């Protein structure tokens, strides 16, 4: 009975593990759509800047103060940014299809995504380290496997003890005959029997089973210890990724402001014929790349924080 109770606990843990894993996959897919939406906003801003650059280059060409190549290059760059925007739209639709699949919905079912940036939660590494023993599903399954082996050992030991069996039967029998000494015969009532079995010799089968069980327990303990080390390793790596992403995000946030100012200055210089199109193009590309790195860094931080939660056995939906 106790062994079956342990098996029932294993089934409960496996169910919770599957639910948590699906929740994690859904969150990562959702965060990816949020990331792509932020890239759409950033790309729209770059398109407006590229249109302004094209307009300035066209004006300069019409008045004869610049070569036609500047206008042509501005048009090419504008078309390239528009093409990139269409690729982002395609990635969004693909990501929504994958998310619908995880949610067991129709592939084209509409999905509403929050129009906001990532909300990065604070992570306390020591707190999550303490949760591995009691929250990580792989660790809980390993502990239950060892508990099952301990129950198996009890079962083996029980086979070495005497067995007392009590049997009880209640019967009723009535028969009639047309001739003989007894015309009617009737018996009824309980019948109780007691049986004792004492194991005397079994060719050391129980000892062999106990040795095998002991070896299995030691092996399971080694597996559990290795699993514990792997989980702490994965937790440390995820936390390092989390810290690095937050640091990079702060740096790139400052870079975005610098790139915006640099692009504004370059645009004004280009309007006043104080610079060429190459300088303005570089400023716009720098702004675009900086915005992309900033968005990706925040996305990495959110993914790392969610991974830390998964290792601890709890994925929180906020």
Tab-separated table of N, CA, C and O in Angstrom, residues 153-208:
chain	number	residue	atom	x	y	z
A	153	UNK	N	12.461	-2.747	-0.471
A	153	UNK	CA	13.281	-3.439	0.530
A	153	UNK	C	12.405	-3.964	1.672
A	153	UNK	O	12.611	-5.070	2.164
A	154	UNK	N	11.430	-3.175	2.083
A	154	UNK	CA	10.507	-3.647	3.119
A	154	UNK	C	9.734	-4.867	2.646
A	154	UNK	O	9.494	-5.803	3.416
A	155	UNK	N	9.339	-4.845	1.382
A	155	UNK	CA	8.592	-5.993	0.839
A	155	UNK	C	9.462	-7.244	0.822
A	155	UNK	O	9.014	-8.354	1.160
A	156	UNK	N	10.723	-7.082	0.450
A	156	UNK	CA	11.637	-8.238	0.432
A	156	UNK	C	11.830	-8.783	1.845
A	156	UNK	O	11.792	-10.001	2.070
A	157	UNK	N	12.039	-7.899	2.810
A	157	UNK	CA	12.214	-8.345	4.199
A	157	UNK	C	10.964	-9.030	4.737
A	157	UNK	O	11.049	-9.975	5.537
A	158	UNK	N	9.811	-8.564	4.299
A	158	UNK	CA	8.571	-9.166	4.796
A	158	UNK	C	8.420	-10.613	4.346
A	158	UNK	O	7.754	-11.415	5.008
A	159	UNK	N	9.032	-10.965	3.217
A	159	UNK	CA	8.933	-12.337	2.720
A	159	UNK	C	9.744	-13.320	3.565
A	159	UNK	O	9.579	-14.531	3.437
A	160	UNK	N	10.615	-12.816	4.434
A	160	UNK	CA	11.421	-13.678	5.298
A	160	UNK	C	10.706	-13.987	6.615
A	160	UNK	O	11.186	-14.790	7.406
A	161	UNK	N	9.571	-13.366	6.868
A	161	UNK	CA	8.833	-13.556	8.108
A	161	UNK	C	7.750	-14.610	7.943
A	161	UNK	O	7.261	-14.851	6.827
A	162	UNK	N	7.344	-15.272	9.054
A	162	UNK	CA	6.233	-16.228	8.975
A	162	UNK	C	4.950	-15.540	8.539
A	162	UNK	O	4.715	-14.367	8.851
A	163	UNK	N	4.120	-16.296	7.830
A	163	UNK	CA	2.851	-15.770	7.326
A	163	UNK	C	1.720	-16.556	7.969
A	163	UNK	O	1.663	-17.787	7.892
A	164	UNK	N	0.827	-15.865	8.633
A	164	UNK	CA	-0.332	-16.468	9.270
A	164	UNK	C	-1.565	-16.097	8.471
A	164	UNK	O	-1.879	-14.916	8.300
A	165	UNK	N	-2.272	-17.102	7.955
A	165	UNK	CA	-3.441	-16.882	7.119
A	165	UNK	C	-4.686	-17.391	7.830
A	165	UNK	O	-4.677	-18.482	8.430
A	166	UNK	N	-5.732	-16.635	7.793
A	166	UNK	CA	-7.007	-17.001	8.386
A	166	UNK	C	-8.051	-17.066	7.282
A	166	UNK	O	-8.270	-16.090	6.566
A	167	UNK	N	-8.682	-18.238	7.149
A	167	UNK	CA	-9.694	-18.462	6.120
A	167	UNK	C	-11.038	-18.723	6.790
A	167	UNK	O	-11.128	-19.472	7.765
A	168	UNK	N	-12.080	-18.145	6.247
A	168	UNK	CA	-13.417	-18.319	6.800
A	168	UNK	C	-14.405	-18.527	5.667
A	168	UNK	O	-14.411	-17.751	4.694
A	169	UNK	N	-15.237	-19.590	5.790
A	169	UNK	CA	-16.226	-19.911	4.759
A	169	UNK	C	-17.546	-20.237	5.438
A	169	UNK	O	-17.584	-20.974	6.432
A	170	UNK	N	-18.620	-19.682	4.954
A	170	UNK	CA	-19.962	-20.004	5.426
A	170	UNK	C	-20.715	-20.694	4.307
A	170	UNK	O	-20.776	-20.182	3.183
A	171	UNK	N	-21.285	-21.910	4.613
A	171	UNK	CA	-21.955	-22.695	3.564
A	171	UNK	C	-23.304	-23.223	4.061
A	171	UNK	O	-23.554	-23.332	5.268
A	172	UNK	N	-24.139	-23.564	3.104
A	172	UNK	CA	-25.453	-24.157	3.405
A	172	UNK	C	-25.717	-25.212	2.341
A	172	UNK	O	-25.622	-24.940	1.141
A	173	UNK	N	-26.060	-26.449	2.789
A	173	UNK	CA	-26.279	-27.561	1.862
A	173	UNK	C	-27.471	-28.391	2.335
A	173	UNK	O	-27.562	-28.764	3.508
A	174	UNK	N	-28.407	-28.671	1.442
A	174	UNK	CA	-29.597	-29.466	1.776
A	174	UNK	C	-29.890	-30.382	0.600
A	174	UNK	O	-29.948	-29.951	-0.547
A	175	UNK	N	-30.044	-31.697	0.886
A	175	UNK	CA	-30.318	-32.683	-0.170
A	175	UNK	C	-31.435	-33.632	0.279
A	175	UNK	O	-31.579	-33.914	1.463
A	176	UNK	N	-32.234	-34.118	-0.667
A	176	UNK	CA	-33.330	-35.056	-0.420
A	176	UNK	C	-33.128	-36.299	-1.274
A	176	UNK	O	-32.633	-36.234	-2.392
A	177	UNK	N	-33.558	-37.464	-0.705
A	177	UNK	CA	-33.465	-38.745	-1.424
A	177	UNK	C	-34.772	-39.510	-1.259
A	177	UNK	O	-35.452	-39.396	-0.240
A	178	UNK	N	-35.148	-40.329	-2.266
A	178	UNK	CA	-36.405	-41.098	-2.210
A	178	UNK	C	-36.246	-42.410	-1.461
A	178	UNK	O	-37.237	-43.060	-1.114
A	179	UNK	N	-35.040	-42.835	-1.233
A	179	UNK	CA	-34.816	-44.090	-0.512
A	179	UNK	C	-33.514	-44.038	0.256
A	179	UNK	O	-32.669	-43.189	0.028
A	180	UNK	N	-33.342	-44.968	1.205
A	180	UNK	CA	-32.136	-45.023	2.000
A	180	UNK	C	-32.430	-44.773	3.468
A	180	UNK	O	-33.589	-44.626	3.894
A	181	UNK	N	-31.379	-44.725	4.275
A	181	UNK	CA	-31.569	-44.503	5.706
A	181	UNK	C	-31.962	-43.058	6.021
A	181	UNK	O	-32.683	-42.797	6.983
A	182	UNK	N	-31.395	-42.092	5.195
A	182	UNK	CA	-31.684	-40.677	5.440
A	182	UNK	C	-32.386	-40.096	4.218
A	182	UNK	O	-31.817	-40.078	3.125
A	183	UNK	N	-33.625	-39.688	4.405
A	183	UNK	CA	-34.362	-39.089	3.297
A	183	UNK	C	-33.963	-37.614	3.097
A	183	UNK	O	-34.061	-37.085	1.999
A	184	UNK	N	-33.509	-36.981	4.152
A	184	UNK	CA	-33.102	-35.566	4.082
A	184	UNK	C	-31.759	-35.395	4.764
A	184	UNK	O	-31.536	-35.923	5.857
A	185	UNK	N	-30.858	-34.661	4.105
A	185	UNK	CA	-29.533	-34.377	4.663
A	185	UNK	C	-29.280	-32.861	4.544
A	185	UNK	O	-29.384	-32.297	3.462
A	186	UNK	N	-28.949	-32.237	5.659
A	186	UNK	CA	-28.792	-30.781	5.669
A	186	UNK	C	-27.595	-30.414	6.518
A	186	UNK	O	-27.448	-30.888	7.639
A	187	UNK	N	-26.728	-29.571	5.951
A	187	UNK	CA	-25.564	-29.048	6.685
A	187	UNK	C	-25.472	-27.542	6.441
A	187	UNK	O	-25.740	-27.058	5.339
A	188	UNK	N	-25.075	-26.828	7.457
A	188	UNK	CA	-24.903	-25.381	7.309
A	188	UNK	C	-24.034	-24.881	8.456
A	188	UNK	O	-23.877	-25.565	9.469
A	189	UNK	N	-23.505	-23.631	8.238
A	189	UNK	CA	-22.700	-23.019	9.284
A	189	UNK	C	-21.334	-22.576	8.787
A	189	UNK	O	-20.934	-22.858	7.646
A	190	UNK	N	-20.582	-21.871	9.648
A	190	UNK	CA	-19.255	-21.374	9.254
A	190	UNK	C	-18.180	-22.453	9.343
A	190	UNK	O	-18.296	-23.406	10.105
A	191	UNK	N	-17.126	-22.202	8.534
A	191	UNK	CA	-15.974	-23.094	8.550
A	191	UNK	C	-14.731	-22.216	8.616
A	191	UNK	O	-14.476	-21.407	7.731
A	192	UNK	N	-13.979	-22.322	9.668
A	192	UNK	CA	-12.821	-21.466	9.893
A	192	UNK	C	-11.555	-22.304	9.871
A	192	UNK	O	-11.496	-23.380	10.476
A	193	UNK	N	-10.538	-21.771	9.147
A	193	UNK	CA	-9.270	-22.471	9.071
A	193	UNK	C	-8.103	-21.524	9.335
A	193	UNK	O	-8.141	-20.349	8.965
A	194	UNK	N	-7.077	-21.989	9.968
A	194	UNK	CA	-5.891	-21.201	10.295
A	194	UNK	C	-4.679	-21.871	9.673
A	194	UNK	O	-4.476	-23.089	9.851
A	195	UNK	N	-3.885	-21.081	8.951
A	195	UNK	CA	-2.740	-21.647	8.236
A	195	UNK	C	-1.501	-20.791	8.504
A	195	UNK	O	-1.553	-19.568	8.433
A	196	UNK	N	-0.394	-21.414	8.847
A	196	UNK	CA	0.859	-20.697	9.083
A	196	UNK	C	1.942	-21.259	8.169
A	196	UNK	O	2.132	-22.469	8.073
A	197	UNK	N	2.648	-20.316	7.498
A	197	UNK	CA	3.744	-20.681	6.604
A	197	UNK	C	5.032	-20.083	7.147
A	197	UNK	O	5.118	-18.870	7.369
A	198	UNK	N	6.023	-20.946	7.366
A	198	UNK	CA	7.302	-20.488	7.893
A	198	UNK	C	8.376	-20.746	6.845
A	198	UNK	O	8.645	-21.903	6.506
A	199	UNK	N	8.988	-19.671	6.272
A	199	UNK	CA	10.059	-19.885	5.284
A	199	UNK	C	11.305	-20.450	5.965
A	199	UNK	O	11.759	-19.933	6.983
A	200	UNK	N	11.828	-21.511	5.433
A	200	UNK	CA	12.992	-22.169	6.031
A	200	UNK	C	14.219	-22.029	5.134
A	200	UNK	O	15.295	-21.612	5.577
A	201	UNK	N	14.057	-22.323	3.856
A	201	UNK	CA	15.204	-22.270	2.947
A	201	UNK	C	14.723	-21.819	1.567
A	201	UNK	O	13.728	-22.336	1.050
A	202	UNK	N	15.415	-20.818	0.984
A	202	UNK	CA	15.034	-20.317	-0.345
A	202	UNK	C	16.254	-20.077	-1.228
A	202	UNK	O	16.221	-19.204	-2.106
A	203	UNK	N	17.327	-20.766	-0.935
A	203	UNK	CA	18.566	-20.678	-1.746
A	203	UNK	C	19.123	-19.253	-1.780
A	203	UNK	O	19.641	-18.790	-2.791
A	204	UNK	N	19.000	-18.525	-0.640
A	204	UNK	CA	19.543	-17.167	-0.512
A	204	UNK	C	18.953	-16.186	-1.531
A	204	UNK	O	19.601	-15.208	-1.914
A	205	UNK	N	17.743	-16.472	-1.982
A	205	UNK	CA	17.102	-15.567	-2.950
A	205	UNK	C	16.850	-14.200	-2.323
A	205	UNK	O	17.112	-13.158	-2.929
A	206	UNK	N	16.366	-14.176	-1.072
A	206	UNK	CA	16.062	-12.911	-0.415
A	206	UNK	C	17.324	-12.086	-0.185
A	206	UNK	O	17.316	-10.856	-0.349
A	207	UNK	N	18.422	-12.757	0.195
A	207	UNK	CA	19.673	-12.034	0.391
A	207	UNK	C	20.144	-11.393	-0.911
A	207	UNK	O	20.628	-10.254	-0.930
A	208	UNK	N	20.009	-12.142	-1.994
A	208	UNK	CA	20.404	-11.597	-3.301
A	208	UNK	C	19.540	-10.406	-3.677
A	208	UNK	O	20.039	-9.374	-4.154
